Short mmCIF file of C-alpha atoms in Angstrom, two decimals:
data_model
loop_
_atom_site.label_atom_id
_atom_site.label_comp_id
_atom_site.label_asym_id
_atom_site.label_seq_id
_atom_site.Cartn_x
_atom_site.Cartn_y
_atom_site.Cartn_z
CA MET A 21 -20.60 -101.28 26.71
CA SER A 22 -20.13 -98.67 23.99
CA GLN A 23 -21.57 -95.35 24.15
CA LEU A 24 -21.93 -95.54 20.60
CA LYS A 25 -24.27 -98.33 20.55
CA GLY A 26 -27.04 -96.01 22.34
CA ARG A 27 -27.11 -93.93 18.95
CA ARG A 28 -30.39 -93.41 17.53
CA ARG A 29 -31.65 -91.72 14.09
CA ARG A 30 -32.46 -88.31 16.17
CA ASP A 31 -28.70 -88.32 16.93
CA TYR A 32 -27.82 -87.61 13.25
CA THR A 33 -28.42 -84.43 11.27
CA TYR A 34 -27.94 -85.64 7.27
CA TYR A 35 -29.05 -88.73 6.00
CA LEU A 36 -28.14 -90.68 2.45
CA SER A 37 -30.04 -94.07 1.89
CA TYR A 38 -27.81 -96.40 0.11
CA ARG A 39 -28.85 -100.22 -1.70
CA THR A 40 -26.85 -102.82 -0.55
CA ARG A 41 -25.41 -104.78 -3.69
CA TRP A 42 -24.87 -108.78 -4.01
CA SER A 43 -20.97 -108.07 -4.17
CA ASP A 44 -21.09 -106.17 -0.78
CA ASN A 45 -22.05 -109.44 1.10
CA ASP A 46 -18.88 -111.79 2.26
CA GLN A 47 -18.84 -115.50 2.56
CA TYR A 48 -20.54 -115.38 5.49
CA SER A 49 -23.75 -113.70 3.70
CA HIS A 50 -23.11 -110.68 5.47
CA VAL A 51 -21.78 -106.99 4.34
CA ASN A 52 -18.01 -107.40 4.44
CA ASN A 53 -16.64 -104.86 7.06
CA ALA A 54 -14.71 -103.17 4.38
CA VAL A 55 -18.03 -101.72 2.87
CA TYR A 56 -18.50 -99.60 5.75
CA TYR A 57 -16.04 -97.66 4.92
CA LEU A 58 -16.74 -97.03 1.58
CA TRP A 59 -20.29 -95.81 2.71
CA PHE A 60 -18.89 -93.66 5.57
CA ASP A 61 -16.39 -92.11 2.55
CA SER A 62 -19.41 -91.83 0.49
CA ILE A 63 -21.60 -89.96 2.83
CA VAL A 64 -18.97 -87.63 4.14
CA ASN A 65 -18.05 -86.50 0.48
CA THR A 66 -21.22 -86.10 -0.90
CA TYR A 67 -22.07 -83.90 2.04
CA LEU A 68 -18.93 -82.14 1.21
CA MET A 69 -19.57 -81.45 -2.07
CA GLU A 70 -23.61 -80.64 -1.85
CA HIS A 71 -23.25 -78.40 1.31
CA CYS A 72 -19.32 -77.33 1.57
CA SER A 73 -18.25 -76.21 -1.77
CA LEU A 74 -15.90 -78.91 -2.47
CA LYS A 75 -15.14 -79.61 -5.67
CA PRO A 76 -12.80 -83.04 -5.45
CA ALA A 77 -10.74 -82.26 -8.65
CA ALA A 78 -10.00 -78.51 -8.22
CA SER A 79 -10.43 -77.28 -4.28
CA PRO A 80 -7.40 -75.51 -2.93
CA LEU A 81 -7.48 -77.95 0.00
CA ILE A 82 -8.15 -81.74 0.58
CA GLY A 83 -9.44 -83.88 3.94
CA LEU A 84 -6.96 -86.65 4.15
CA VAL A 85 -8.11 -89.68 6.50
CA ILE A 86 -5.72 -89.44 9.94
CA SER A 87 -8.01 -92.27 12.00
CA SER A 88 -10.87 -94.29 11.55
CA TYR A 89 -13.33 -96.67 13.22
CA CYS A 90 -16.41 -98.62 13.43
CA GLU A 91 -18.36 -100.86 16.00
CA PHE A 92 -20.97 -103.28 15.09
CA PHE A 93 -24.16 -104.03 16.84
CA ALA A 94 -26.02 -106.08 14.03
CA PRO A 95 -25.53 -107.66 10.85
CA LEU A 96 -26.74 -106.57 7.69
CA SER A 97 -26.83 -108.25 3.59
CA PHE A 98 -28.15 -107.94 0.69
CA PRO A 99 -30.58 -107.18 -0.10
CA GLN A 100 -31.17 -104.12 2.03
CA VAL A 101 -31.45 -100.64 2.17
CA VAL A 102 -29.51 -98.80 4.48
CA ASP A 103 -29.78 -95.09 5.75
CA LEU A 104 -26.70 -93.48 6.68
CA GLY A 105 -26.65 -90.67 9.27
CA LEU A 106 -23.95 -88.18 9.35
CA ARG A 107 -22.84 -85.88 12.34
CA VAL A 108 -19.75 -83.83 13.37
CA ASN A 109 -18.58 -84.65 16.72
CA LYS A 110 -15.63 -81.90 16.73
CA LEU A 111 -14.62 -79.36 14.82
CA GLY A 112 -11.60 -78.04 14.92
CA THR A 113 -9.42 -75.19 12.60
CA SER A 114 -8.47 -77.76 10.08
CA SER A 115 -9.64 -80.90 11.02
CA VAL A 116 -13.12 -82.49 11.56
CA ALA A 117 -14.12 -85.78 13.20
CA TYR A 118 -17.32 -87.21 11.66
CA GLU A 119 -19.65 -89.93 12.63
CA VAL A 120 -21.97 -92.01 10.71
CA GLY A 121 -24.91 -94.50 11.87
CA VAL A 122 -26.10 -97.29 9.69
CA PHE A 123 -29.50 -97.90 10.08
CA ALA A 124 -31.55 -100.85 8.68
CA GLY A 125 -34.96 -100.42 9.27
CA GLN A 126 -34.97 -99.45 12.73
CA ASP A 127 -34.29 -96.71 15.05
CA GLU A 128 -31.29 -98.27 16.95
CA ALA A 129 -28.33 -98.13 14.48
CA SER A 130 -26.25 -101.64 13.11
CA ALA A 131 -23.10 -99.95 13.33
CA VAL A 132 -21.47 -96.72 14.15
CA GLY A 133 -18.23 -95.65 12.76
CA GLY A 134 -16.32 -92.72 11.35
CA TYR A 135 -12.90 -91.01 11.08
CA THR A 136 -10.98 -87.68 11.11
CA HIS A 137 -9.93 -85.24 8.14
CA VAL A 138 -7.16 -83.22 8.20
CA PHE A 139 -7.40 -80.61 5.63
CA VAL A 140 -4.17 -79.68 3.60
CA GLU A 141 -3.07 -78.09 0.83
CA ARG A 142 -3.71 -79.85 -2.39
CA ALA A 143 -0.20 -79.69 -3.32
CA GLU A 144 2.23 -79.32 -0.49
CA ARG A 145 0.08 -81.98 1.79
CA LYS A 146 0.43 -79.12 4.52
CA SER A 147 -2.18 -78.73 7.43
CA SER A 148 -4.31 -75.59 6.66
CA PRO A 149 -7.23 -74.15 8.36
CA MET A 150 -10.60 -75.08 6.46
CA GLU A 151 -12.17 -72.57 4.25
CA THR A 152 -14.99 -70.73 5.38
CA ALA A 153 -17.78 -72.45 3.52
CA THR A 154 -16.35 -75.73 4.34
CA ARG A 155 -16.68 -74.60 8.33
CA GLU A 156 -19.91 -73.04 8.10
CA GLY A 157 -21.39 -76.43 6.53
CA LEU A 158 -19.56 -78.83 8.68
CA THR A 159 -20.92 -76.23 11.87
CA LYS A 160 -24.50 -77.23 10.85
CA LEU A 161 -23.55 -81.07 11.55
CA LEU A 162 -21.77 -80.11 14.91
CA ARG A 163 -23.11 -82.16 17.58
CA ASN A 164 -22.76 -83.02 21.08
CA SER A 165 -20.24 -86.62 21.15
CA SER A 166 -22.58 -88.17 24.13
CA PRO A 167 -25.51 -90.25 23.49
CA PRO A 168 -28.47 -88.61 24.67
CA ALA A 169 -29.54 -89.01 28.26
CA ALA A 170 -32.33 -91.60 29.00
CA SER A 171 -35.43 -90.16 30.11
CA LYS A 172 -36.79 -90.87 33.65
CA LEU A 173 -40.58 -91.64 33.88
#
């Protein structure tokens, strides 16, 4: 069984709520897989702009996605409000691995996914150490990537 299935709300530091839309549903009446990646991108970039001084149109460094993933545990559909939880599992010199938990009214994640950004110079697309404000903001989200240990009675 996936370690990600054990994720709970307490495992994430920053939250953003999102109201599903009618157009998020696919022909099977659940949120289409591609929508989850839009949500991941939205919470990560909202955090970068609000807490890491990122200005998408002007920052000298930008983050490029080099890998992504998502595991689904419970279906979601319109109309639901979901809470997206964000954490950082790994913080390198020029890269960061994000994880997003998707919650819909319960403590257990309905889905968990994320991606890795590599920060590059805007013009030349050459990997570069992230700026101080970015690193400081992302450090606040840094968590141990393993699920919490089960409590013993």
